[in-house]
Amino acid sequence: MHKQRAFIGHHGPELLDDGTTRFRIWAPDAQNVSLIVVGAQTLPMTANEDGWYSIDAPYGAGTLYRFLIDDELQVPDPASRAQAGDVHAPSLVVDTSSNYLWRNPNWLGRPWEETVLYEMHVGLYGGFTAMEKHLADLTELGVTAIELMPIAEFPGDRNWGYDGVLPYAPEAAYGSPEELKHLIDTAHGLGLMVFLDVVYNHFGPDGNYLGRYAKHFFRHDQQTPWGDGIDFRRREVRDFFIDNTLMWLLDYRFDGLRFDAVHAIPDRSFLTELAERVHASVEPGRHVHLVLENEDNRASLLTAGFTAQWNDDGHNVLHALLTDESQGYYADYHQDATTKLARFLGEGFIYQGQNNRRGEARGEPSGHLPPTSFVLFLQNHDQTGNRAFGERLVSLADADALRAATAVLLLSPMVPLLFMGEEWGARQPFLFFTSHHGELADAVREGRRNEFAEFAEFADEATRERIPDPNAVSTFENSRPDFSARQEPGHAEWYALYRELLSIRHREIVPRLQGARFLESRVLAQAAVLSRWQLGDGSRLRLELNLGTQGAPLPTASISGELLFASREATHAHDQLAPRMARLYLEKAT
């Protein structure tokens, strides 16, 4: 068992050696601030420089408190380490240095090349403690890292997590800070890394009081899809989020973070500073991985301290080919899809400066990056849950074509990400859910339905009324995977496929990934390509992929190699690739 020293940041309470606590808050627009200790007393706080208020008070761990702004508004600590209930409840002083004894203190993580990510929603698993029961099965499958959807405190007890308003506090409905640490510690004991999805581009609509006492936390000249942009030009704001990153990595010992929608963070210098601070703060030899979601395809960030980026381009072109969908953003991938498929497999990003359907240039060149700079997925929370009825890909695509795409997902040199239940072909939907109330609940329900008004199948209001209400408990419950279905007919076959492919990946691909690079990718026929990658040991990996309905001709000059996997039996001559088929070969270095 091991105690660790707590990370001390600029924001939030700090337990002092004499048993007292230093409370502080950045409130530059408040005339005065007081500390309310629940069940005890109210103490005026001292105004310091640059809008800070602080007080050293004779209260320790377990203390419930709020801040009183201008003698009229009670607010939680914006850097609360835990809440006594929901986002409007009192904050709780947590002793992060001694509240948990680590059983695996020497865990240093795993190299990025070994990563197989598995995205999970903690609430659908029943909380931090209940989630632990599933970890051993994931290691047996071949997963090496779980990725938790955001867990920062949000309003209510049902939410995807992207409506969080207290980013330092683990969601109380999921469990305590100690239970979260126990989940991470248990995962480490099984050899699993743990990643966390964090949201630094906006706050949720309910429970964020910063605009009342720290108006300059936001910049009104810059808009995001969620309102005013966050002003990362200010030192206090930068520290708020960088300290949050360091808290998750140092106090909770997460192995990596996924940064949501950083294209909504226009200040690139904030991102590079964050990466620099992280790498300077973690102990030598420890593997910590920083992963981006970035619609702008800023490849240059992947050589500036960030490990990888979610490759929406790869998903979108594969999805368009598997489903023939062309509405919304799939329109950018449906046209000339085969050429785009080849570019994705041969260079990473599809959009590397080209114009999208709106005539906007998007992206930076990416072919010089290693394939491991890209996280590939066929499904995730967005791509499934942002569908009106949350259908999973197994319900939308031809089974043979989906097996071929799954082989690409799990055997290409890119880093794969699975979405919970995908590995057994779960058919339960993953829907958009919240637990708002009153006018906000009405606005979210109507906003959700209006999102689909531009789609032909939802053109009339009556059809849109069928879209599940995000605030209904049934919407949440219907999204819960049926974990017992894994061994049932129709599901066991998918599970066996994922196990087989991941076994091949760990045996043949992972040991050769360090130093891998893109080599070539060319079109064979409609929806069919041939791609090659140079692996780190000098061997080459070759993919023959045909997602179309007709056979595709193969080059007459055959290349020797060991067949690693074929997604189905060939029914064409040796110089033809059967429809809806993938084959992967390894040509080992001599």
Coordinates of C-alpha atoms in Angstrom, one line a residue:
M1 CA 0.0 0.0 0.0
H2 CA 1.3 3.4 -0.9
K3 CA 0.3 7.0 -0.1
Q4 CA 1.2 9.7 -2.5
R5 CA 1.6 13.5 -2.1
A6 CA -1.4 15.4 -3.4
F7 CA -1.0 17.7 -6.4
I8 CA -1.5 21.3 -5.4
G9 CA -2.8 23.6 -8.1
H10 CA -3.8 27.2 -8.2
H11 CA -7.5 26.6 -7.9
G12 CA -9.5 24.7 -5.2
P13 CA -9.0 24.0 -1.5
E14 CA -5.6 23.0 -0.1
L15 CA -5.2 21.0 3.1
L16 CA -2.4 22.4 5.2
D17 CA -0.1 20.6 7.6
D18 CA -1.7 22.0 10.7
G19 CA -5.1 20.5 9.9
T20 CA -6.6 23.7 8.5
T21 CA -7.7 24.3 4.9
R22 CA -6.8 27.1 2.6
F23 CA -9.9 28.0 0.6
R24 CA -9.5 30.2 -2.5
I25 CA -11.5 31.4 -5.5
W26 CA -10.8 33.6 -8.4
A27 CA -13.8 36.0 -8.4
P28 CA -12.6 39.3 -10.0
D29 CA -16.1 40.6 -10.5
A30 CA -17.2 40.1 -6.9
Q31 CA -17.3 43.0 -4.5
N32 CA -16.8 40.5 -1.6
V33 CA -16.7 36.8 -1.0
S34 CA -17.4 34.8 2.2
L35 CA -16.8 31.1 3.0
I36 CA -19.9 29.3 4.2
V37 CA -19.0 26.2 6.3
V38 CA -22.2 24.1 6.4
G39 CA -23.4 23.6 9.9
A40 CA -20.7 25.9 11.3
Q41 CA -20.0 29.6 10.4
T42 CA -19.7 32.1 7.6
L43 CA -16.2 33.7 7.3
P44 CA -15.3 36.7 5.2
M45 CA -12.5 36.0 2.8
T46 CA -9.5 38.2 2.1
A47 CA -9.3 40.0 -1.2
N48 CA -5.9 39.5 -2.8
E49 CA -4.3 40.6 -6.0
D50 CA -5.8 39.9 -9.5
G51 CA -9.2 39.0 -8.3
W52 CA -8.4 36.2 -5.9
Y53 CA -10.1 35.7 -2.5
S54 CA -8.7 33.3 0.1
I55 CA -8.9 32.3 3.8
D56 CA -7.2 29.7 6.0
A57 CA -10.0 28.2 8.1
P58 CA -9.8 25.6 10.9
Y59 CA -11.6 22.9 9.0
G60 CA -10.2 19.7 7.4
A61 CA -11.2 16.8 5.2
G62 CA -14.9 16.1 5.0
T63 CA -15.9 19.8 5.5
L64 CA -18.9 20.9 3.4
Y65 CA -18.7 24.4 2.2
R66 CA -20.0 27.0 -0.3
F67 CA -18.9 30.5 -1.3
L68 CA -21.2 33.5 -0.8
I69 CA -20.8 36.1 -3.5
D70 CA -21.7 39.7 -2.7
D71 CA -23.8 38.6 0.3
E72 CA -26.5 37.3 -2.2
L73 CA -25.5 34.3 -4.2
Q74 CA -24.3 30.9 -2.8
V75 CA -22.2 28.9 -5.2
P76 CA -20.1 25.7 -5.1
D77 CA -16.4 25.8 -5.5
P78 CA -15.7 25.9 -9.3
A79 CA -12.7 23.7 -8.5
S80 CA -14.5 21.5 -6.1
R81 CA -12.8 18.1 -5.6
A82 CA -16.1 16.5 -4.8
Q83 CA -19.8 17.4 -4.3
A84 CA -22.1 16.4 -1.5
G85 CA -24.7 15.8 -4.1
D86 CA -25.5 17.5 -7.4
V87 CA -23.9 20.6 -9.0
H88 CA -25.8 23.0 -6.8
A89 CA -25.0 21.2 -3.6
P90 CA -22.2 22.1 -1.2
S91 CA -18.6 21.2 -2.1
L92 CA -16.6 18.7 -0.1
V93 CA -13.0 19.0 1.1
V94 CA -11.1 15.9 0.1
D95 CA -7.7 14.8 1.4
T96 CA -6.3 13.5 -1.9
S97 CA -3.0 12.6 -0.4
S98 CA -4.2 10.0 2.1
N99 CA -7.8 9.1 1.1
Y100 CA -6.6 6.1 -0.9
L101 CA -3.7 3.6 -0.4
W102 CA -2.5 2.5 -3.9
R103 CA -1.9 -1.2 -4.4
N104 CA 0.0 -0.7 -7.6
P105 CA 2.1 2.4 -6.9
N106 CA 4.9 1.3 -9.3
W107 CA 2.6 1.1 -12.4
L108 CA 4.2 3.2 -15.1
G109 CA 1.6 2.6 -17.9
R110 CA 2.2 1.0 -21.3
P111 CA 3.8 2.2 -24.5
W112 CA 1.4 3.8 -26.9
E113 CA 2.0 1.1 -29.5
E114 CA 0.3 -1.5 -27.3
T115 CA -2.9 0.5 -27.0
V116 CA -6.3 -1.0 -27.8
L117 CA -8.9 1.5 -26.5
Y118 CA -12.4 0.6 -25.2
E119 CA -14.8 3.5 -24.7
M120 CA -17.2 3.2 -21.8
H121 CA -20.0 5.2 -20.2
V122 CA -19.6 4.8 -16.4
G123 CA -23.3 5.4 -15.7
L124 CA -24.5 2.7 -18.0
Y125 CA -22.2 0.3 -16.1
G126 CA -23.7 1.3 -12.8
G127 CA -20.9 3.4 -11.4
F128 CA -17.2 3.1 -10.7
T129 CA -17.5 0.0 -8.4
A130 CA -19.8 -1.9 -10.7
M131 CA -17.6 -1.2 -13.7
E132 CA -14.7 -3.1 -12.1
K133 CA -16.5 -6.4 -12.6
H134 CA -16.1 -6.0 -16.4
L135 CA -12.3 -5.3 -16.5
A136 CA -11.1 -8.9 -16.5
D137 CA -13.2 -9.8 -19.5
L138 CA -11.8 -6.8 -21.4
T139 CA -8.2 -7.9 -20.7
E140 CA -9.1 -11.4 -21.9
L141 CA -10.6 -9.9 -25.1
G142 CA -7.3 -8.1 -25.8
V143 CA -8.2 -4.6 -24.7
T144 CA -5.3 -2.8 -23.1
A145 CA -6.9 0.6 -22.2
I146 CA -10.3 1.7 -21.1
E147 CA -11.5 5.2 -21.9
L148 CA -14.1 6.7 -19.7
M149 CA -16.6 9.2 -21.2
P150 CA -16.5 12.5 -19.1
I151 CA -17.1 12.1 -15.4
A152 CA -16.9 15.7 -14.3
E153 CA -19.9 16.7 -12.1
F154 CA -22.9 17.4 -14.3
P155 CA -26.6 18.3 -13.4
G156 CA -28.7 15.3 -12.5
D157 CA -27.5 11.7 -12.6
R158 CA -28.0 10.8 -16.3
N159 CA -25.8 12.5 -18.9
W160 CA -23.2 11.8 -21.5
G161 CA -20.9 13.9 -19.5
Y162 CA -20.3 16.8 -21.9
D163 CA -22.6 19.0 -19.9
G164 CA -20.2 19.1 -17.0
V165 CA -19.8 22.3 -14.9
L166 CA -17.4 21.3 -12.1
P167 CA -14.4 19.7 -14.0
Y168 CA -12.4 18.8 -10.8
A169 CA -15.2 16.8 -9.1
P170 CA -16.0 13.2 -10.1
E171 CA -19.7 12.8 -10.7
A172 CA -21.3 11.9 -7.3
A173 CA -23.9 9.6 -8.9
Y174 CA -21.0 7.4 -10.1
G175 CA -19.2 7.1 -6.7
S176 CA -16.7 8.8 -4.5
P177 CA -13.1 9.9 -5.4
E178 CA -11.8 6.9 -3.5
E179 CA -14.0 4.5 -5.6
L180 CA -12.7 6.1 -8.8
K181 CA -9.1 5.5 -7.6
H182 CA -10.0 1.9 -6.7
L183 CA -11.3 1.4 -10.3
I184 CA -8.1 2.8 -11.8
D185 CA -5.9 0.8 -9.4
T186 CA -7.8 -2.4 -10.2
A187 CA -7.4 -1.8 -13.9
H188 CA -3.6 -1.2 -13.4
G189 CA -3.4 -4.5 -11.5
L190 CA -4.8 -6.2 -14.6
G191 CA -2.4 -4.4 -17.0
L192 CA -5.1 -2.0 -18.2
M193 CA -4.4 1.7 -18.8
V194 CA -7.2 4.1 -18.0
F195 CA -8.0 7.1 -20.1
L196 CA -10.4 9.9 -19.3
D197 CA -12.3 12.1 -21.8
V198 CA -12.2 15.8 -20.6
V199 CA -14.1 18.8 -21.9
Y200 CA -12.2 22.1 -21.9
N201 CA -14.1 23.9 -24.6
H202 CA -17.3 24.8 -22.8
F203 CA -19.3 24.4 -19.6
G204 CA -22.8 22.8 -19.4
P205 CA -26.0 25.0 -19.3
D206 CA -26.9 24.3 -15.7
G207 CA -24.8 24.9 -12.6
N208 CA -22.1 27.1 -14.0
Y209 CA -21.9 30.3 -12.0
L210 CA -18.6 31.6 -13.3
G211 CA -20.2 34.2 -15.5
R212 CA -21.6 35.9 -12.3
Y213 CA -18.3 36.5 -10.5
A214 CA -15.6 35.9 -13.2
K215 CA -17.0 37.3 -16.4
H216 CA -13.7 37.4 -18.0
F217 CA -13.4 33.6 -17.8
F218 CA -15.2 33.9 -21.1
R219 CA -14.7 36.1 -24.2
H220 CA -17.8 37.5 -25.8
D221 CA -16.2 38.2 -29.1
Q222 CA -15.7 34.5 -29.8
Q223 CA -18.6 32.1 -30.1
T224 CA -18.6 28.3 -29.9
P225 CA -21.6 25.9 -30.6
W226 CA -22.2 26.2 -26.8
G227 CA -22.0 29.9 -26.3
D228 CA -19.2 32.4 -25.5
G229 CA -15.7 31.0 -25.9
I230 CA -13.4 30.4 -23.0
D231 CA -10.7 33.1 -22.7
F232 CA -7.5 31.1 -22.7
R233 CA -5.5 34.3 -22.9
R234 CA -5.8 34.8 -19.1
R235 CA -3.3 33.1 -16.9
E236 CA -6.0 32.2 -14.3
V237 CA -8.1 30.4 -16.9
R238 CA -5.1 28.5 -18.4
D239 CA -4.1 27.3 -14.9
F240 CA -7.7 26.3 -14.2
F241 CA -7.6 23.7 -17.0
I242 CA -3.9 22.8 -16.9
D243 CA -4.2 22.1 -13.2
N244 CA -7.2 20.0 -13.9
T245 CA -5.2 17.9 -16.3
L246 CA -2.4 17.5 -13.8
M247 CA -4.9 16.5 -11.0
W248 CA -6.3 13.6 -13.1
L249 CA -2.9 12.4 -14.1
L250 CA -1.1 12.8 -10.8
D251 CA -3.7 12.4 -8.1
Y252 CA -5.9 9.8 -9.8
R253 CA -3.1 8.3 -11.9
F254 CA -5.0 8.2 -15.2
D255 CA -2.7 7.0 -18.0
G256 CA -4.0 9.5 -20.6
L257 CA -6.6 12.0 -21.5
R258 CA -8.8 12.5 -24.6
F259 CA -9.4 16.2 -25.1
D260 CA -12.9 16.9 -26.5
A261 CA -13.4 19.1 -29.5
V262 CA -10.2 21.2 -29.3
H263 CA -11.1 22.9 -32.6
A264 CA -13.3 25.0 -30.3
I265 CA -10.2 26.2 -28.5
P266 CA -8.7 28.7 -30.9
D267 CA -5.7 29.5 -28.7
R268 CA -3.2 26.9 -29.9
S269 CA -0.5 28.2 -27.4
F270 CA -2.8 26.9 -24.5
L271 CA -2.7 23.4 -25.9
T272 CA 1.1 23.4 -26.4
E273 CA 1.6 24.8 -22.9
L274 CA -0.7 22.1 -21.5
A275 CA 1.3 19.4 -23.2
E276 CA 4.6 20.9 -22.0
R277 CA 3.4 21.1 -18.4
V278 CA 2.2 17.5 -18.5
H279 CA 5.4 16.1 -19.8
A280 CA 7.5 18.1 -17.3
S281 CA 5.3 17.0 -14.4
V282 CA 5.0 13.2 -14.7
E283 CA 7.7 11.0 -13.2
P284 CA 10.5 9.8 -15.4
G285 CA 9.7 6.5 -17.2
R286 CA 6.0 6.9 -16.9
H287 CA 3.9 6.5 -20.1
V288 CA 1.2 9.3 -20.3
H289 CA -0.7 9.8 -23.5
L290 CA -2.5 12.9 -24.7
V291 CA -5.1 12.3 -27.4
L292 CA -7.1 15.0 -29.3
E293 CA -10.4 15.3 -30.9
N294 CA -10.0 18.0 -33.5
E295 CA -12.2 18.6 -36.6
D296 CA -9.5 20.9 -37.9
N297 CA -7.1 18.0 -38.5
R298 CA -4.2 20.0 -37.1
A299 CA -1.5 17.5 -37.8
S300 CA 1.2 19.9 -36.4
L301 CA -0.2 19.4 -32.9
L302 CA 0.8 15.7 -33.1
T303 CA 4.5 16.7 -33.2
A304 CA 3.9 19.3 -30.3
G305 CA 3.5 17.0 -27.3
F306 CA 0.2 15.2 -28.3
T307 CA 0.3 11.5 -28.9
A308 CA -2.6 11.0 -31.4
Q309 CA -5.9 12.2 -32.7
W310 CA -9.2 10.6 -33.2
N311 CA -9.5 10.0 -36.9
D312 CA -13.0 11.1 -37.8
D313 CA -12.0 11.0 -41.5
G314 CA -11.3 7.3 -41.4
H315 CA -14.5 6.5 -39.6
N316 CA -16.6 8.7 -41.9
V317 CA -15.4 7.3 -45.2
L318 CA -15.7 3.7 -43.9
H319 CA -19.2 4.4 -42.6
A320 CA -20.2 6.0 -46.0
L321 CA -19.0 2.9 -47.8
L322 CA -20.6 0.5 -45.4
T323 CA -24.0 2.2 -45.2
D324 CA -24.2 4.3 -48.4
E325 CA -25.3 7.2 -46.2
S326 CA -24.6 10.6 -47.7
Q327 CA -26.5 13.2 -45.6
G328 CA -24.9 15.7 -43.2
Y329 CA -21.2 15.4 -42.9
Y330 CA -21.2 12.1 -44.7
A331 CA -21.6 14.1 -47.9
D332 CA -18.0 15.1 -47.6
Y333 CA -17.0 11.4 -47.8
H334 CA -19.6 9.7 -50.0
Q335 CA -18.5 11.5 -53.1
D336 CA -15.3 9.9 -54.6
A337 CA -15.3 7.6 -51.5
T338 CA -12.8 5.1 -52.9
T339 CA -10.1 7.8 -53.5
K340 CA -10.7 9.1 -50.0
L341 CA -10.5 5.6 -48.6
A342 CA -7.1 5.2 -50.2
R343 CA -5.9 8.5 -48.9
F344 CA -7.0 7.7 -45.4
L345 CA -5.2 4.4 -45.4
G346 CA -2.1 5.9 -47.1
E347 CA -1.7 9.2 -45.3
G348 CA -4.0 9.3 -42.2
F349 CA -6.2 12.3 -42.7
I350 CA -8.4 12.7 -45.8
Y351 CA -8.8 16.4 -45.5
Q352 CA -5.3 17.9 -45.5
G353 CA -6.1 21.4 -46.7
Q354 CA -8.8 20.4 -49.2
N355 CA -12.2 22.2 -49.2
N356 CA -15.2 20.5 -47.6
R357 CA -18.8 20.6 -48.9
R358 CA -19.1 24.2 -47.6
G359 CA -16.1 25.3 -49.5
E360 CA -13.9 25.6 -46.4
A361 CA -10.3 24.5 -46.4
R362 CA -9.7 21.9 -43.6
G363 CA -6.7 20.1 -42.3
E364 CA -2.9 19.9 -42.6
P365 CA -0.7 17.3 -44.4
S366 CA -0.4 14.2 -42.3
G367 CA 1.4 11.5 -44.4
H368 CA 4.7 12.2 -42.6
L369 CA 3.2 11.1 -39.3
P370 CA 3.4 7.5 -38.0
P371 CA 0.2 5.5 -38.4
T372 CA 0.0 5.3 -34.6
S373 CA -0.7 9.0 -34.6
F374 CA -4.3 8.2 -35.6
V375 CA -7.0 6.5 -33.4
L376 CA -9.3 4.6 -35.7
F377 CA -12.9 3.5 -34.8
L378 CA -15.9 2.2 -36.5
Q379 CA -18.2 3.3 -33.7
N380 CA -18.0 5.7 -30.7
H381 CA -20.4 7.7 -28.5
D382 CA -20.7 10.5 -31.1
Q383 CA -21.1 8.4 -34.2
T384 CA -23.7 6.2 -32.6
G385 CA -25.4 8.5 -30.2
N386 CA -25.8 11.4 -32.5
R387 CA -28.0 9.3 -34.7
A388 CA -31.7 10.0 -34.1
F389 CA -32.3 6.4 -32.8
G390 CA -28.8 5.5 -31.8
E391 CA -28.5 2.5 -34.1
R392 CA -25.3 0.6 -34.0
L393 CA -23.4 -0.3 -37.1
V394 CA -24.3 -4.0 -36.9
S395 CA -27.9 -3.0 -37.7
L396 CA -26.9 -0.7 -40.6
A397 CA -24.2 -2.6 -42.6
D398 CA -23.8 -5.8 -44.5
A399 CA -22.3 -8.4 -42.2
D400 CA -19.5 -9.4 -44.6
A401 CA -18.5 -5.8 -45.3
L402 CA -18.6 -5.1 -41.6
R403 CA -16.3 -8.0 -40.8
A404 CA -13.9 -6.7 -43.5
A405 CA -13.9 -3.2 -41.9
T406 CA -13.4 -4.7 -38.5
A407 CA -10.2 -6.4 -39.8
V408 CA -9.0 -3.0 -40.9
L409 CA -9.9 -1.5 -37.5
L410 CA -8.0 -4.2 -35.5
L411 CA -5.1 -5.1 -37.8
S412 CA -4.0 -1.8 -39.4
P413 CA -1.1 0.0 -37.8
M414 CA -3.4 2.7 -36.5
V415 CA -4.5 2.5 -32.9
P416 CA -8.0 1.0 -32.6
L417 CA -10.9 2.1 -30.4
L418 CA -13.9 0.0 -29.7
F419 CA -17.2 1.3 -28.3
M420 CA -18.8 -0.7 -25.5
G421 CA -20.7 -3.7 -26.7
E422 CA -19.3 -3.5 -30.2
E423 CA -17.3 -6.6 -29.7
W424 CA -20.3 -8.9 -29.4
G425 CA -22.5 -7.1 -32.0
A426 CA -24.7 -5.4 -29.4
R427 CA -28.0 -4.2 -30.9
Q428 CA -29.1 -2.0 -28.0
P429 CA -29.1 1.6 -29.2
F430 CA -26.8 4.2 -27.6
L431 CA -29.1 7.3 -27.4
F432 CA -28.5 10.8 -26.3
F433 CA -29.6 11.2 -22.7
T434 CA -29.7 13.9 -20.0
S435 CA -31.6 14.6 -16.8
H436 CA -32.5 18.2 -17.1
H437 CA -35.7 19.7 -15.7
G438 CA -38.2 22.4 -16.5
E439 CA -37.6 24.8 -19.4
L440 CA -34.1 23.5 -20.0
A441 CA -35.4 19.9 -20.4
D442 CA -38.0 21.3 -22.9
A443 CA -35.3 23.2 -24.8
V444 CA -33.0 20.2 -25.0
R445 CA -35.8 17.9 -26.2
E446 CA -36.8 20.3 -28.9
G447 CA -33.3 21.1 -29.8
R448 CA -32.5 17.5 -30.2
R449 CA -35.4 16.9 -32.5
N450 CA -34.7 20.0 -34.6
E451 CA -31.2 18.9 -35.2
F452 CA -32.6 16.3 -37.7
A453 CA -35.0 18.7 -39.5
E454 CA -32.6 18.9 -42.5
F455 CA -32.7 15.1 -43.0
A456 CA -35.3 13.9 -45.5
E457 CA -36.7 11.2 -43.3
F458 CA -37.3 13.7 -40.5
A459 CA -38.7 16.5 -42.6
D460 CA -42.2 16.4 -40.9
E461 CA -42.7 17.2 -37.3
A462 CA -44.7 14.1 -36.6
T463 CA -41.7 11.9 -37.5
R464 CA -39.4 14.0 -35.3
E465 CA -41.7 13.4 -32.4
R466 CA -40.6 9.8 -32.5
I467 CA -37.1 10.7 -31.6
P468 CA -36.5 9.6 -27.9
D469 CA -36.8 12.3 -25.3
P470 CA -33.2 12.8 -23.9
N471 CA -34.6 13.4 -20.4
A472 CA -36.8 10.2 -20.1
V473 CA -35.4 7.6 -17.8
S474 CA -36.3 5.0 -20.5
T475 CA -33.9 6.7 -23.0
F476 CA -31.0 6.0 -20.5
E477 CA -32.1 2.5 -19.6
N478 CA -32.6 1.5 -23.3
S479 CA -29.0 2.5 -23.9
R480 CA -27.6 0.1 -21.4
P481 CA -25.7 -2.8 -23.1
D482 CA -27.0 -6.3 -22.4
F483 CA -23.8 -7.7 -21.1
S484 CA -25.3 -11.2 -20.8
A485 CA -25.8 -11.5 -24.5
R486 CA -22.2 -12.0 -25.4
Q487 CA -22.4 -15.8 -25.6
E488 CA -25.8 -15.9 -27.4
P489 CA -26.1 -17.0 -31.0
G490 CA -25.5 -14.1 -33.3
H491 CA -23.3 -12.4 -30.7
A492 CA -20.8 -15.1 -29.9
E493 CA -19.6 -15.1 -33.5
W494 CA -18.7 -11.4 -33.4
Y495 CA -17.0 -11.8 -30.0
A496 CA -14.9 -14.7 -31.4
L497 CA -13.9 -12.5 -34.4
Y498 CA -12.8 -9.6 -32.1
R499 CA -10.8 -12.0 -29.9
E500 CA -9.1 -13.6 -32.9
L501 CA -8.2 -10.3 -34.5
L502 CA -6.9 -8.8 -31.3
S503 CA -4.8 -11.9 -30.7
I504 CA -3.2 -11.5 -34.1
R505 CA -2.7 -7.8 -33.5
H506 CA -0.8 -8.4 -30.2
R507 CA 1.2 -11.3 -31.6
E508 CA 2.2 -9.9 -35.1
I509 CA 1.5 -6.2 -35.3
V510 CA 2.2 -4.6 -31.9
P511 CA 5.8 -5.8 -31.6
R512 CA 6.5 -4.1 -35.0
L513 CA 4.6 -0.9 -34.5
Q514 CA 7.3 1.4 -33.2
G515 CA 8.9 3.2 -36.2
A516 CA 6.0 2.2 -38.5
R517 CA 5.2 4.5 -41.4
F518 CA 2.8 4.9 -44.3
L519 CA 4.1 3.4 -47.6
E520 CA 1.5 3.4 -50.3
S521 CA -2.2 3.1 -51.0
R522 CA -3.9 2.7 -54.4
V523 CA -7.4 2.2 -55.8
L524 CA -8.2 -1.2 -57.3
A525 CA -11.8 -0.7 -58.2
Q526 CA -15.0 0.9 -56.8
A527 CA -14.7 0.7 -53.0
A528 CA -11.6 -1.5 -53.2
V529 CA -8.0 -0.5 -52.4
L530 CA -4.6 -2.0 -51.7
S531 CA -2.5 -0.4 -49.0
R532 CA 0.9 -1.1 -47.5
W533 CA 2.7 0.1 -44.4
Q534 CA 6.4 -0.2 -43.5
L535 CA 6.7 -1.6 -40.0
G536 CA 9.4 -0.8 -37.5
D537 CA 11.4 -4.0 -37.9
G538 CA 11.6 -3.6 -41.7
S539 CA 8.7 -5.9 -42.5
R540 CA 5.7 -4.8 -44.5
L541 CA 2.0 -5.1 -43.8
R542 CA -0.3 -5.4 -46.8
L543 CA -4.1 -4.8 -46.8
E544 CA -6.3 -5.9 -49.7
L545 CA -9.7 -4.4 -49.0
N546 CA -12.9 -4.6 -51.1
L547 CA -16.0 -3.1 -49.5
G548 CA -17.9 -3.1 -52.8
T549 CA -20.3 -5.6 -54.3
Q550 CA -18.2 -6.6 -57.3
G551 CA -14.8 -8.5 -57.4
A552 CA -11.7 -6.2 -57.7
P553 CA -8.7 -7.0 -59.8
L554 CA -5.4 -7.4 -58.0
P555 CA -1.9 -6.5 -59.4
T556 CA -0.5 -9.3 -61.4
A557 CA 2.9 -9.1 -59.7
S558 CA 2.2 -11.0 -56.5
I559 CA 4.0 -10.1 -53.3
S560 CA 5.0 -12.9 -51.0
G561 CA 3.9 -12.8 -47.4
E562 CA 2.2 -14.6 -44.6
L563 CA -1.5 -14.4 -44.6
L564 CA -2.5 -13.1 -41.2
F565 CA -6.2 -12.9 -41.8
A566 CA -8.9 -13.2 -44.4
S567 CA -12.4 -12.0 -43.5
R568 CA -14.1 -14.6 -45.7
E569 CA -13.3 -17.3 -48.1
A570 CA -12.3 -16.2 -51.6
T571 CA -14.7 -17.0 -54.4
H572 CA -12.8 -15.5 -57.2
A573 CA -9.6 -16.3 -59.1
H574 CA -6.2 -15.6 -57.4
D575 CA -5.9 -12.3 -59.2
Q576 CA -9.3 -11.1 -57.9
L577 CA -10.4 -9.9 -54.5
A578 CA -13.9 -11.1 -53.6
P579 CA -16.6 -8.5 -52.7
R580 CA -16.8 -7.4 -49.1
M581 CA -13.6 -8.9 -48.1
A582 CA -10.3 -8.0 -46.4
R583 CA -7.0 -9.8 -46.4
L584 CA -3.9 -8.8 -44.5
Y585 CA -0.5 -10.2 -45.2
L586 CA 2.8 -9.7 -43.4
E587 CA 6.0 -9.7 -45.4
K588 CA 8.7 -10.2 -42.9
A589 CA 12.1 -8.6 -43.2
T590 CA 14.9 -10.9 -44.2

